[in-house]
Structure formats: C-alpha cells, structure tokens
Amino acid sequence: MGLTAIAFYALAAVAVGAALAVISARNPVHSVLFLILTFFSTAGLFVLLGAEFLAMLLVVVYVGAVAVLFLFVVMMLDVNFAELKQGFLSYMPLGALIGLALLAELVLVTSATHGQGHSALAPPVEGTNALAIGRVLYTDYLVLFQLSGLVLFVAMIGAVVLTLRKRTGVKRQSVSRQVGRTRKQAVELKDVKSGQGLS
Amino acid sequence: MTDVEALLFSLSWSQPELWLAGFALVATLVGAAFGDRASGPLSIGAALVMVIAATLAALHRPETPVVIFNGSLVVDGFSAAVKTIVGYSAAATLLLASEHLQRSGDRRFEFPVLVTLAVLGMFVMASAHDLIALYIGVELQSLAAYVMAAFRRDDARSSEAGLKYFVLGALSSGLLLYGASLIYGFAGSVKFAEIATQIGDGNAGLTFGLVFLLCGLAFKMSAAPFHMWTPDVYEGAPTPVTAFFAAAPKMAAVALMARVIYGPFGALEAQWVQVIAALAAISLVVGSVAALVQTNIKRLMAYSSIANMGFVLMALAAGAKEGAPAALLYMALYLPATIGIFAVIQAMWRDGKPVEDVADLAGLARRTPWMAYILTALLFSLTGIPPLAGFFGKYAAFLATVNAGLVWLAILAGLATVVGAGYYLRVVKVIWFDAPAPAFDRTGGAVVLTAGVSAALTVLVLVVGAGAVQSWIAISAATSFAAPPLP
C-alpha cells in the first residue's frame, strides 16, 4: 500500500466520520465545526486527485466563507434545535429511501464506467491547475470574467442598499477627536473651599 | 489577428457596454464621495449615458454579424435594434423614477447605478452568443432588479415584492442553468455557433435542455404559466421601479428568447414551436381574463404585460424570417405606450401620497384634461385601435402568425384582443364618464415630458408612417439570423 493510498483512506475515513458527526452532534456549533472538518478532508482528497486549485477553492470558499456564515447563523439566530430535531425519526424512512436511491445511482455510475479507461484524475496540464485555469480565464473568457465581477458588484451594492442604516443619536468613537482634545477642553480646575463642596 | 488586436477589435464593437460599465463604476465613486445629494445629477447622467449607448449601438450597426470576445458575444442588426429600444426606454423610466423618488423621499445614489448595471445586463442579453454570456446577462439584470424591487426597504410590501421576486427568480435561474447544463452535455459546447453545428436533427437530451432553458427565459419575460410573480412584484415594488420592469427588461428577455430559438436551435424549430405557441396561448388567456377583475392599476398593467408577452411570443413562434421583425416591431411600438401609461400612474399623487387604484382616475377628463387625452390615446393604442401605433404592432404579429400557418393561435389572439379591449376601455370609461374623484397633486416636469413624448410617438406613427419604423427593424433583423442549416 503506497503513501497515496494511506493518505486517501485516512482522509476519506475522516470525511465520512465527520459527515456523520455533522448530523448526529447534539450541539449545532459542533455540527458546523465537523462540517468544516469534512470540507478540509475533502480538500485533501482533491489534492490527491491532482486538482490542487479546486482544493484551495474549497478551503477558501467553503471553509472561509460558507462555514463561517453558518457559524454566525447558528450562534446569532435563536433557533431551538431540539425542537427542530423532534420530527427526525418520523422523516427517517423517507431520508433513508433517498439515501439508498443516491447510493444505487452511485453504484450504477461506477459500475457502468469502471474499466473503460475513464480516470478520475485530472488530465495532465502544463504547470499548475491555477495556471491552466488562469490562462483561459484571462484570455478566452475575459469578458465573461469581467462581467461576473460586475454581477458581484451588483450584489455588493444591493447588500449595502438593503441593509445599511445610518442611525442618528449613536455615540461613536472618533479617534481624531479624542486625540485632538486639549487640556483646556478636558480639565476644569475648581478652587473648593473647605466645608462648602461644589454646587 | 494577434491576441491584442482581437481584443481591441472586440472592444471597438462593445462601446455601448463600455460606456455603461464605466459610468456605473464612476457613479459609485461619485456617490460614495457626495452621498445621496448626488442622486439627482447621477440619474440625469445615467439617463444620458444610456441614450449615448443606445445611439452608439444604433449607429454602429454592422452589415453582417460580428462575433467578438472569442465567440461570447455577437453584434448584429438585431442586437443593435434591441439595444436601441432598451437604452431609450430605460433612460425614460429612469428620469421618471428620479423625480418620483425625490418626491417620496427615497433618493439614494445607488438607484441610478443599479439601473445602469441592469441595462448593461440587458445589453449582454441582446448580444449573448454563448450559454455563459446568456446566464451572466440574465443574472446581472435580475440581481439589480431584485434590489430595486425591495428599494423602499421600510415598506413591507416593497420588501415582500423583492423577496418574492428573488426566490422565484432564483428558482427560474435554476431551471435555466439545468437546461444549459443538459445542452452543454449533449452538444459538447456552450457556444451558440457550435451548438448549431452539433445539433443535427436533435435528440431527447437536447430537446429536454431546450425546454428547461425556455422555461427559465419565459419566467424572465413573465409569460404564463411562469407569470405568478408579476402581479405581486408590480404591485409591491415602488411605482417607478414597476415602470422600469414593465419596459426595458421585457425587450431584453424577448431578444434573448429570439436569440436562443433562432440561433443555436434554429434547426429544432419543430420542437420549440410547440413550446412557444403554448406559452403564447396561455399568456394571452391568463393575461386578458385575469385583468378584467383588477382594481389596482399596477396589477392591471401587470396582467396587460402578460397578455402583451403572449402577442410577442405568438410572433416569435412564426420563425426567424417573419417572427423576429414582427416581435421587434411589436415591442418598439408597445413600450412607448407602456412607459407613457406608467408616467401617468406616477403622476397619481394625492395629499403627498401616491395612489394606485383605477377608481382614483375617476373623472380625470374634467380634472386634468391633458392627462386624460394622453392616457386615452395610450390605452387605445394598447387595445390596438387602427390609427394608433399599437395596431401596427398587432397587425405585424397576426400577419406573421397566419403566414406561418398557426391560424388557431391567431384566432385565440383575436379573442384575447377583444377581451383585452374590455379592461382597457373600462379605464377609459372611468376617466371620462365617472363622477370626478378629488384632484391629484401637481405633477413634475419629467412626467409631463415622458407622457407627452410617448403619446406623441404613439399618435405620430401614422403621420411618419409605421413603414419607416418597420423598414428600420426589418433591415436590422434581416441581417441577423442565418437560415437554419438543412437537416
């Protein structure tokens, strides 16, 4: 058994185990953390397949953005997860059926293509994946790439338009004003006579 | 050509798009620096840039289709005509919107930026020449539209409209993408030109993908049975936004539909003609019948737009040679009337608040005669009364359909026209014969200007001759779609 195979089985076992833990963990925060672990091990599997760019993308997009978003949702929204899980057993048969159907599809696909020379490995490219993708992205698909950027720009403006509120009457820290304050504005000396106090 | 030369060549053919994109970016910076004070000047600037882009597109019309950016986009007579119509109608609705938003206290500098980006999306839709450009154009336009629908974010109805539009729009994008992935899988390419050569006499997978793609596009042009979002979004969104939705995006969606069915799938006419004819028939029936019971004028216009999409789809079903110019002519004559009607709807303010019931128009003829004359002319045009512009559009659509042998559809459309006359004329009756409702507040200049220009266009067509418009469109469309390859 080569080093690759050992790495594969280790990563695959962690991915499957963590995926199971996602749905069985009691604490939703733990679920999200297990989800991140699943993403990481899947990214490792992609590296083994020679798709290092995809692996990095998985880490950056799913671990960096999506999972953190999930964490925010889980921690900031007051969702009663115990209540959500109550119907779990009654949905179990349906879920199991769908799972079995998916498994059967996977088996069919693998048995149909097995031994036909189809390889899951990425076709060899000059240099790295990122280089190969970048080459077409910035040449053949330049205009589409730029337009996608504008789509994201619209999304950004949209988020600002729909959520940004300038509230009045909120006390904000202004560093420049703090630093620019002089002794005259801040300190007032009083000559307190004994027995009288300040009025 | 070297790579750099090819890029410069492509850029020289995409000047309208460059103007729009450049303005959107600069306007964001200006807005960020000056805040909402900049909203008025930016709206005027955006409208100006749209007019420039539309004029550039109209003047820069190639004799034969020019494929640019490595086959992603195409510039031809059809795209030039569509961009012209889209640019002018978006500019008109933006000017109207700017005035309305100033008045209702929603002036935010992001609005003209979003409209400009939506128009850019529509220009990409008009020029799409592969599936990725198609999707990105649709998404650029839709995303901006979702935000605009929810623009009055403290108003529950506006937020609901935005959310509903977004959720259903995402669903339709899913349908569209699923169809596109099937087409890519079975044709082996996303480029329209290659799909057209790979298609042969078609197979089940391609037809399946095409149907999904058409369903997604039908949603974007609000054709029944994919219309359920339209009345709610039209009613809930702020009126100037509704006016925008009713004009330019419709033209872009129709153009994209024409691009898909006449371009890569020209050889599969036997397959898509059934889908398009069915969509047309259902839209005609749903749009005409459901409009009869509406009391809100914005909902009424929503159903009217569904019925009108039925007419356009009917024209499209007639095939590239006759259908494309008929659909373009229909849209070119229908949009001014719609924009004019929405200009009047935006003038419906009472006691500092917008009102939107048909009953609020009661006795308009005695209160504000000029508005009543304009609205009546525009409604007659939409009905299709002969001397007005709307008649010529309907005539072209009917002619193309009958020539294509779809007589049953033409008969159905004739019946829909009669039913449609029922609800358009009901509004005319309310305006002229009902006891006057309290007067509206004073109207702004942009409303008067837009309503006047659109009415003038609608009436003048018979002076200048629909022939001039028609020949301009016929030349535009004739140079665009190659005859479908023989099987």
XYZ file of C-alpha atoms in Angstrom:
686
model
C 0.000 0.000 0.000
C 1.578 3.215 -1.137
C 1.677 6.505 0.686
C -1.091 7.889 -1.563
C -3.410 5.056 -0.652
C -2.771 5.560 3.055
C -3.464 9.266 2.700
C -6.603 8.546 0.705
C -8.047 6.121 3.230
C -7.195 8.379 6.146
C -8.781 11.449 4.518
C -11.806 9.505 3.304
C -12.391 7.977 6.742
C -12.162 11.392 8.401
C -14.509 12.898 5.804
C -17.146 10.198 6.255
C -16.813 10.189 10.049
C -17.052 13.964 10.268
C -20.033 13.991 7.916
C -21.805 11.528 10.189
C -20.925 13.680 13.179
C -22.452 16.708 11.470
C -25.906 15.185 11.561
C -25.545 13.369 14.883
C -23.897 16.055 17.035
C -26.202 17.482 19.710
C -24.677 20.923 19.774
C -25.233 22.802 16.490
C -21.937 24.628 16.880
C -20.173 21.267 16.963
C -22.090 20.314 13.817
C -20.697 23.300 11.973
C -17.195 22.570 13.192
C -17.492 18.987 11.961
C -18.719 20.358 8.649
C -15.525 22.384 8.383
C -13.536 19.226 9.103
C -15.415 17.456 6.313
C -14.564 20.255 3.902
C -10.909 20.077 4.870
C -10.658 16.329 4.334
C -12.467 16.637 1.006
C -9.989 19.314 0.001
C -7.246 16.817 0.855
C -8.891 14.275 -1.441
C -8.890 16.835 -4.250
C -5.167 17.373 -3.752
C -4.652 13.615 -4.110
C -6.554 13.769 -7.411
C -4.200 16.453 -8.698
C -6.806 19.199 -8.533
C -4.990 21.470 -6.129
C -6.764 24.587 -7.361
C -10.141 23.062 -6.591
C -8.838 22.076 -3.166
C -7.759 25.616 -2.385
C -11.063 26.918 -3.679
C -12.928 24.552 -1.380
C -10.934 25.768 1.589
C -11.236 29.441 0.708
C -14.884 29.463 -0.322
C -16.473 26.776 1.819
C -14.332 26.871 4.939
C -13.541 30.542 4.760
C -16.928 31.921 3.842
C -19.789 29.451 3.874
C -18.920 27.641 7.099
C -18.225 30.879 8.928
C -21.579 32.171 7.706
C -23.215 29.004 9.078
C -21.472 29.574 12.393
C -22.812 33.114 12.520
C -26.323 31.928 11.736
C -26.195 29.164 14.315
C -24.773 31.375 17.025
C -26.729 34.555 16.347
C -30.180 33.254 15.483
C -32.066 31.859 18.395
C -33.125 28.609 16.792
C -34.351 25.855 19.029
C -32.524 22.880 17.597
C -34.020 20.373 20.000
C -37.434 21.259 18.604
C -36.192 21.005 15.037
C -34.854 17.547 15.681
C -38.084 16.218 17.140
C -39.527 15.105 13.837
C -36.234 13.461 12.896
C -37.345 9.871 13.440
C -40.604 10.248 11.547
C -38.708 11.535 8.483
C -36.108 8.802 8.836
C -37.711 6.279 6.413
C -38.015 8.867 3.650
C -34.469 10.055 4.244
C -33.183 6.508 4.194
C -35.035 5.867 0.933
C -33.470 8.916 -0.721
C -30.074 7.897 0.611
C -30.493 4.397 -0.818
C -31.555 5.799 -4.182
C -28.455 8.005 -4.280
C -26.270 5.044 -3.317
C -27.813 2.929 -6.063
C -27.133 5.705 -8.593
C -23.514 5.952 -7.491
C -23.079 2.170 -7.778
C -24.672 2.183 -11.232
C -22.484 5.026 -12.457
C -19.273 3.469 -11.152
C -20.103 0.011 -12.461
C -21.040 1.425 -15.867
C -17.857 3.408 -16.295
C -15.490 1.063 -14.444
C -12.665 -0.281 -16.537
C -13.475 1.862 -19.557
C -10.402 3.956 -19.243
C -12.217 6.837 -17.580
C -9.960 8.231 -14.939
C -10.971 10.421 -12.075
C -7.544 12.009 -12.208
C -7.350 15.438 -13.729
C -5.831 15.437 -17.212
C -2.185 16.487 -17.044
C -1.677 20.175 -17.682
C 1.380 22.300 -18.132
C 2.297 23.835 -14.827
C -0.304 24.007 -12.099
C -4.092 23.900 -12.306
C -4.321 27.528 -11.334
C -2.052 28.440 -14.241
C -4.139 26.424 -16.695
C -7.405 27.933 -15.474
C -5.947 31.410 -15.348
C -4.761 31.107 -18.933
C -8.265 30.620 -20.324
C -9.971 32.788 -17.722
C -7.975 35.876 -18.624
C -7.927 35.289 -22.381
C -10.775 33.264 -23.886
C -13.292 34.095 -21.194
C -12.060 37.581 -20.363
C -15.322 39.388 -20.975
C -17.361 36.818 -19.065
C -14.914 37.010 -16.164
C -15.224 40.792 -16.042
C -18.996 40.619 -16.296
C -19.083 38.147 -13.393
C -17.172 40.761 -11.456
C -19.943 43.245 -12.224
C -22.537 40.724 -11.035
C -20.705 40.562 -7.704
C -20.545 44.363 -7.715
C -24.337 44.473 -8.031
C -24.622 42.012 -5.150
C -22.385 44.212 -3.023
C -24.330 47.401 -3.803
C -27.552 45.508 -3.184
C -26.425 44.347 0.247
C -25.462 47.909 1.166
C -28.696 49.419 -0.198
C -30.904 46.963 1.623
C -29.151 46.781 4.989
C -27.027 49.857 5.709
C -28.755 52.190 8.121
C -27.253 55.429 9.317
C -28.704 55.792 12.808
C -28.630 59.136 14.482
C -28.020 59.560 18.191
C -25.498 56.757 18.435
C -22.303 57.525 20.342
C -19.414 56.515 18.121
C -15.729 56.657 18.918
C -13.886 59.297 16.929
C -10.159 58.769 17.369
C -9.163 62.065 15.799
C -11.436 63.989 18.123
C -10.126 62.054 21.118
C -6.544 62.759 20.203
C -7.219 66.351 19.251
C -8.754 67.209 22.592
C -6.745 69.772 24.516
C -6.202 70.040 28.219
C -8.339 73.172 28.281
C -11.413 71.341 26.933
C -10.987 68.338 29.179
C -9.926 69.596 32.581
C -11.510 72.257 34.650
C -9.846 73.378 37.868
C -12.030 74.413 40.758
C -10.977 76.043 43.891
C -13.035 74.214 46.511
C -13.444 75.994 49.776
C -13.436 73.752 52.790
C -16.798 72.877 54.209
C -18.739 74.019 51.120
C -18.209 71.489 48.316
C -19.155 72.103 44.727
C -22.570 73.356 43.851
C -5.008 38.778 -35.796
C -2.870 38.678 -32.714
C -4.489 38.407 -29.319
C -4.140 42.106 -28.620
C -5.599 43.043 -31.981
C -8.502 40.675 -31.408
C -9.139 42.222 -28.019
C -9.041 45.763 -29.392
C -11.340 44.711 -32.233
C -13.788 43.239 -29.707
C -13.624 46.339 -27.542
C -14.290 48.583 -30.533
C -17.541 46.702 -31.117
C -18.609 46.886 -27.478
C -18.515 50.632 -26.951
C -22.109 50.866 -25.670
C -21.343 48.293 -22.980
C -18.090 50.061 -22.056
C -19.937 53.342 -21.596
C -22.458 51.711 -19.294
C -19.946 49.756 -17.225
C -17.607 52.718 -16.945
C -20.386 55.023 -15.851
C -21.625 52.550 -13.235
C -18.182 52.351 -11.651
C -17.546 56.091 -11.742
C -21.052 56.848 -10.457
C -20.478 54.585 -7.460
C -17.343 56.511 -6.569
C -19.084 59.858 -7.038
C -21.983 58.668 -4.942
C -19.680 57.387 -2.221
C -17.965 60.777 -2.112
C -21.014 63.038 -2.222
C -23.686 60.815 -0.687
C -27.329 60.924 -1.620
C -27.058 64.554 -2.722
C -25.532 63.163 -5.912
C -28.607 61.089 -6.725
C -30.287 63.704 -8.917
C -27.281 64.560 -11.101
C -26.295 60.883 -11.285
C -29.774 59.942 -12.510
C -29.549 62.514 -15.267
C -26.024 61.358 -16.082
C -27.106 57.716 -16.189
C -30.011 58.529 -18.489
C -27.639 60.456 -20.721
C -25.175 57.561 -20.833
C -27.990 55.155 -21.712
C -29.045 57.417 -24.566
C -25.419 57.611 -25.739
C -25.048 53.827 -25.547
C -28.321 53.263 -27.403
C -27.388 55.777 -30.084
C -23.927 54.247 -30.479
C -25.496 50.821 -30.851
C -27.936 52.132 -33.454
C -25.274 53.971 -35.475
C -22.672 51.236 -35.181
C -24.724 48.571 -36.887
C -22.697 46.009 -38.831
C -23.797 44.644 -42.194
C -23.080 41.065 -41.239
C -22.954 39.643 -37.682
C -19.646 40.366 -35.934
C -18.633 37.770 -33.365
C -16.459 39.241 -30.616
C -14.655 38.156 -27.461
C -13.840 34.702 -28.736
C -17.443 33.861 -29.583
C -19.011 35.039 -26.345
C -20.917 37.967 -27.792
C -22.235 38.893 -31.202
C -23.097 42.301 -32.651
C -25.616 42.321 -35.451
C -28.620 44.254 -36.676
C -30.906 42.525 -34.214
C -28.748 43.340 -31.196
C -28.412 46.929 -32.434
C -32.176 47.352 -32.674
C -32.760 45.744 -29.274
C -30.087 47.856 -27.583
C -31.567 50.995 -29.063
C -35.030 50.211 -27.741
C -33.684 49.079 -24.345
C -31.459 52.123 -23.923
C -34.097 54.717 -24.732
C -36.846 53.112 -22.690
C -34.564 52.601 -19.679
C -33.461 56.247 -19.870
C -37.083 57.417 -19.951
C -38.105 55.283 -16.982
C -35.005 56.359 -15.035
C -35.821 60.040 -15.454
C -39.364 59.364 -14.283
C -38.066 57.336 -11.356
C -35.625 60.008 -10.308
C -38.397 62.579 -9.997
C -40.692 60.186 -8.167
C -38.026 59.064 -5.694
C -37.064 62.658 -4.914
C -40.669 63.315 -4.117
C -41.234 60.255 -1.934
C -38.011 60.816 -0.004
C -36.224 57.710 -1.310
C -33.499 59.462 -3.192
C -30.434 57.285 -2.878
C -27.494 57.478 -5.215
C -27.414 53.688 -5.651
C -30.580 53.735 -7.739
C -29.097 55.101 -10.989
C -26.088 52.800 -10.509
C -28.314 49.750 -10.224
C -30.369 50.787 -13.240
C -27.212 51.304 -15.296
C -25.895 47.866 -14.361
C -29.266 46.293 -15.134
C -29.180 47.940 -18.563
C -25.672 46.573 -19.069
C -27.068 43.116 -18.288
C -29.767 43.662 -20.892
C -27.206 44.710 -23.496
C -25.304 41.487 -22.798
C -28.562 39.540 -23.139
C -29.213 41.194 -26.500
C -25.741 40.192 -27.695
C -25.385 36.807 -25.990
C -23.679 34.283 -28.213
C -22.912 31.530 -25.738
C -24.678 29.987 -22.767
C -22.392 31.599 -20.189
C -22.949 35.099 -21.576
C -26.666 34.342 -21.652
C -26.676 33.408 -17.982
C -24.447 36.254 -16.826
C -26.536 38.799 -18.727
C -29.743 37.455 -17.211
C -28.249 37.405 -13.738
C -26.763 40.903 -13.948
C -30.154 42.249 -14.934
C -32.158 40.177 -12.446
C -29.953 40.805 -9.406
C -30.214 44.538 -9.913
C -33.963 44.147 -10.400
C -34.386 42.224 -7.131
C -32.681 45.002 -5.214
C -34.727 47.671 -6.974
C -37.988 45.865 -6.153
C -37.082 45.999 -2.454
C -35.697 49.532 -2.731
C -38.223 51.018 -0.310
C -36.933 48.680 2.362
C -39.014 50.010 5.243
C -42.207 49.338 3.341
C -43.497 45.815 3.969
C -44.991 45.442 0.502
C -41.802 46.523 -1.237
C -39.698 44.111 0.831
C -42.166 41.334 0.129
C -42.040 42.091 -3.588
C -38.249 41.970 -3.526
C -38.129 38.710 -1.606
C -40.777 37.054 -3.753
C -39.053 38.179 -6.923
C -35.705 36.945 -5.614
C -36.890 33.497 -4.516
C -38.877 32.802 -7.685
C -36.132 34.343 -9.798
C -33.555 32.055 -8.213
C -35.809 29.103 -8.973
C -36.084 30.134 -12.616
C -32.316 30.649 -12.810
C -32.007 27.093 -11.546
C -34.258 25.840 -14.350
C -32.274 27.862 -16.865
C -28.939 26.531 -15.626
C -30.190 22.951 -15.577
C -31.287 23.322 -19.171
C -27.961 24.923 -20.094
C -26.008 22.093 -18.453
C -28.014 19.490 -20.383
C -27.410 21.376 -23.642
C -23.705 21.607 -22.882
C -23.598 17.913 -22.037
C -25.282 16.813 -25.237
C -23.827 19.380 -27.655
C -20.337 19.459 -26.156
C -20.018 23.232 -26.304
C -21.504 26.354 -24.763
C -21.006 28.429 -27.899
C -24.153 29.049 -29.915
C -22.321 28.656 -33.212
C -21.000 25.225 -32.240
C -24.278 24.080 -30.731
C -25.931 24.934 -34.055
C -23.482 22.702 -35.942
C -23.561 19.884 -33.395
C -27.295 19.768 -33.139
C -28.036 17.667 -36.233
C -31.670 16.718 -36.087
C -31.604 16.892 -32.320
C -32.018 14.262 -29.666
C -34.006 13.829 -26.485
C -31.316 15.324 -24.261
C -31.014 18.499 -26.269
C -34.771 18.932 -26.503
C -35.040 18.394 -22.766
C -32.396 21.028 -22.121
C -34.002 23.428 -24.563
C -37.375 23.137 -22.824
C -35.817 23.905 -19.431
C -33.941 26.845 -20.909
C -37.125 28.199 -22.470
C -38.989 27.825 -19.161
C -36.316 29.878 -17.400
C -36.483 32.560 -20.088
C -40.291 32.555 -20.060
C -40.111 33.361 -16.369
C -37.893 36.345 -17.066
C -40.305 37.701 -19.667
C -43.272 36.890 -17.370
C -45.074 34.643 -19.810
C -47.804 32.444 -18.322
C -47.656 29.856 -16.738
C -44.459 31.368 -15.284
C -46.103 34.699 -14.501
C -47.179 34.285 -10.862
C -44.576 36.735 -9.578
C -45.582 39.524 -11.947
C -48.748 40.978 -10.357
C -47.349 40.867 -6.825
C -43.994 42.370 -7.760
C -45.610 45.045 -9.926
C -47.969 45.987 -7.116
C -45.454 45.840 -4.268
C -42.442 47.478 -5.890
C -42.269 51.293 -5.832
C -44.152 52.624 -8.880
C -41.087 53.989 -10.748
C -39.420 50.589 -10.354
C -42.532 48.900 -11.716
C -42.404 51.239 -14.688
C -38.806 50.213 -15.266
C -39.681 46.482 -15.008
C -42.503 46.892 -17.484
C -40.311 48.394 -20.188
C -36.669 47.608 -20.901
C -36.258 44.150 -19.255
C -39.179 42.841 -21.270
C -37.439 43.819 -24.517
C -34.212 42.164 -23.372
C -35.968 38.941 -22.393
C -37.785 38.800 -25.725
C -34.483 39.388 -27.522
C -32.786 36.599 -25.597
C -35.643 34.228 -26.349
C -35.308 35.072 -30.052
C -31.527 34.588 -29.870
C -31.892 31.120 -28.375
C -34.611 29.745 -30.606
C -33.437 31.272 -33.899
C -29.712 30.910 -33.264
C -28.388 27.597 -31.930
C -31.746 25.855 -32.053
C -32.877 27.082 -35.460
C -32.820 23.511 -36.736
C -35.075 22.278 -33.927
C -37.969 24.501 -34.960
C -40.429 21.622 -34.796
C -39.580 21.226 -31.095
C -39.615 24.802 -29.839
C -42.524 25.998 -31.896
C -44.836 23.892 -29.714
C -43.386 25.325 -26.509
C -43.536 28.924 -27.710
C -47.038 28.560 -29.117
C -48.264 27.010 -25.851
C -46.645 29.794 -23.798
C -48.229 32.368 -26.108
C -51.689 30.819 -25.878
C -51.639 30.525 -22.067
C -50.249 34.070 -21.665
C -52.945 35.507 -23.915
C -55.736 33.794 -21.992
C -54.378 34.400 -18.476
C -53.360 37.990 -19.162
C -56.652 39.010 -20.738
C -59.076 37.227 -18.451
C -57.389 37.908 -15.108
C -57.018 41.618 -15.893
C -60.792 42.021 -16.081
C -61.233 41.870 -12.295
C -58.290 44.039 -11.197
C -58.938 47.257 -9.317
C -55.311 48.252 -8.746
C -53.907 49.927 -11.839
C -50.431 48.451 -11.318
C -51.851 44.917 -11.131
C -53.925 45.703 -14.203
C -50.765 46.727 -16.056
C -49.054 43.528 -14.845
C -51.724 41.363 -16.456
C -51.669 43.616 -19.501
C -47.944 42.990 -19.849
C -48.521 39.231 -19.567
C -51.085 39.393 -22.374
C -48.729 41.514 -24.488
C -45.947 38.975 -23.946
C -48.428 36.486 -25.362
C -48.647 38.525 -28.567
C -44.868 38.760 -28.815
C -44.434 35.027 -28.248
C -47.054 34.418 -30.903
C -44.968 36.475 -33.319
C -41.790 34.623 -32.263
C -43.464 31.282 -32.962
C -43.685 32.325 -36.613
C -39.964 31.656 -37.187
C -36.862 33.778 -37.692
C -37.701 35.292 -41.049
C -41.059 36.836 -40.192
C -41.216 36.392 -36.443
C -38.109 38.330 -35.422
C -39.028 41.603 -37.169
C -42.675 41.280 -36.099
C -41.700 40.774 -32.446
C -39.248 43.696 -32.593
C -41.832 45.967 -34.190
C -44.394 44.937 -31.605
C -42.060 45.756 -28.737
C -40.890 49.019 -30.327
C -44.494 50.211 -30.559
C -45.727 48.683 -27.291
C -43.046 50.023 -24.945
C -43.663 53.776 -25.526
C -47.338 53.262 -24.707
C -46.497 51.366 -21.512
C -43.959 53.962 -20.399
C -46.473 56.724 -21.067
C -49.161 54.983 -19.019
C -46.722 54.488 -16.161
C -45.778 58.155 -16.378
C -49.424 58.985 -15.750
C -49.605 56.410 -12.934
C -46.621 58.115 -11.327
C -48.468 61.408 -11.511
C -51.226 59.927 -9.335
C -50.395 61.654 -6.041
C -52.977 62.819 -3.603
C -52.190 64.685 -0.378
C -48.488 63.931 -0.787
C -49.005 60.177 -1.137
C -49.081 58.039 -4.282
C -52.425 56.379 -5.020
C -52.854 53.471 -7.385
C -56.484 52.420 -7.762
C -58.331 52.584 -11.047
C -61.092 54.391 -9.113
C -58.668 57.232 -8.301
C -58.669 58.110 -12.000
C -62.412 58.754 -11.959
C -63.423 61.865 -13.850
C -59.843 62.654 -14.833
C -61.178 64.229 -18.022
C -62.778 67.026 -16.038
C -59.876 67.462 -13.589
C -56.792 67.291 -15.809
C -57.888 67.104 -19.441
C -54.396 66.821 -20.982
C -53.673 63.762 -18.846
C -56.992 62.203 -19.792
C -56.346 62.718 -23.519
C -52.870 61.189 -23.282
C -53.975 58.229 -21.198
C -56.905 57.559 -23.513
C -54.700 57.637 -26.602
C -52.212 55.253 -24.983
C -54.912 52.845 -23.805
C -56.458 52.842 -27.281
C -53.015 52.096 -28.676
C -52.601 49.124 -26.326
C -56.043 47.888 -27.327
C -54.991 48.033 -30.968
C -57.414 50.606 -32.361
C -56.332 51.131 -36.012
C -54.885 54.612 -36.460
C -52.632 54.308 -33.382
C -49.226 52.660 -33.099
C -50.369 49.575 -31.182
C -52.435 48.493 -34.152
C -49.400 48.180 -36.436
C -47.591 46.005 -33.902
C -50.576 43.712 -33.526
C -51.048 43.646 -37.294
C -47.440 42.528 -37.842
C -47.768 39.845 -35.168
C -51.010 38.500 -36.622
C -49.657 38.572 -40.168
C -46.530 36.629 -39.228
C -48.536 34.050 -37.295
C -51.048 33.441 -40.054
C -48.288 33.221 -42.660
C -46.563 30.606 -40.502
C -49.730 28.515 -40.519
C -50.561 28.947 -36.832
C -54.113 30.046 -37.568
C -55.536 28.677 -34.315
C -53.143 30.837 -32.332
C -54.079 33.924 -34.340
C -57.779 33.277 -33.690
C -57.090 32.892 -29.968
C -55.114 36.139 -30.014
C -58.031 37.838 -31.776
C -60.354 36.744 -28.975
C -57.791 37.908 -26.383
C -57.701 41.312 -28.077
C -61.450 41.634 -27.699
C -61.320 40.644 -24.021
C -58.373 42.992 -23.557
C -60.373 45.834 -25.064
C -62.851 45.200 -22.260
C -60.456 46.130 -19.470
C -58.615 48.903 -21.309
C -61.906 50.550 -22.212
C -63.127 50.167 -18.623
C -60.320 52.510 -17.577
C -61.267 54.910 -20.393
C -64.855 54.835 -19.167
C -63.750 55.622 -15.595
C -61.694 58.560 -16.867
C -64.398 60.145 -18.991
C -67.769 59.249 -17.537
C -67.414 58.670 -13.778
C -68.030 61.335 -11.153
C -64.703 63.120 -10.512
C -62.591 61.919 -7.598
C -60.567 64.510 -5.625
C -57.873 66.158 -7.735
C -54.279 64.929 -7.881
C -51.344 66.964 -6.617
C -49.281 68.972 -9.063
C -47.186 66.799 -11.368
C -43.490 67.126 -12.044
C -41.868 68.019 -15.338
C -40.487 64.590 -16.208
C -43.942 63.041 -16.017
C -45.386 65.621 -18.394
C -42.446 65.249 -20.747
C -42.441 61.429 -20.825
C -46.185 61.074 -21.095
C -46.269 63.709 -23.835
C -43.419 62.176 -25.836
C -44.831 58.670 -25.596
C -48.276 59.851 -26.628
C -46.742 61.800 -29.482
C -44.836 58.700 -30.605
C -47.983 56.621 -30.373
C -50.055 59.040 -32.423
C -47.319 60.243 -34.771
C -46.574 56.772 -36.064
C -49.424 57.188 -38.519
C -48.032 60.522 -39.706
C -44.436 59.435 -40.182
C -45.704 56.072 -41.197
C -45.250 52.812 -39.410
C -43.422 51.943 -42.589
C -40.313 53.852 -41.521
C -40.125 52.040 -38.193
C -40.885 48.779 -39.873
C -38.220 49.069 -42.520
C -35.636 50.069 -39.918
C -36.488 46.954 -37.941
C -36.755 44.724 -40.988
C -33.227 45.677 -42.067
C -31.992 45.118 -38.522
C -33.496 41.685 -38.234
C -32.769 40.514 -41.753
C -29.007 40.686 -41.288
C -29.004 38.737 -38.040
C -30.248 35.199 -38.147
C -28.760 32.886 -40.702
C -31.197 30.482 -42.263
C -31.264 27.299 -40.195
C -28.991 24.628 -41.670
C -30.847 21.941 -43.560
C -31.070 18.667 -41.675
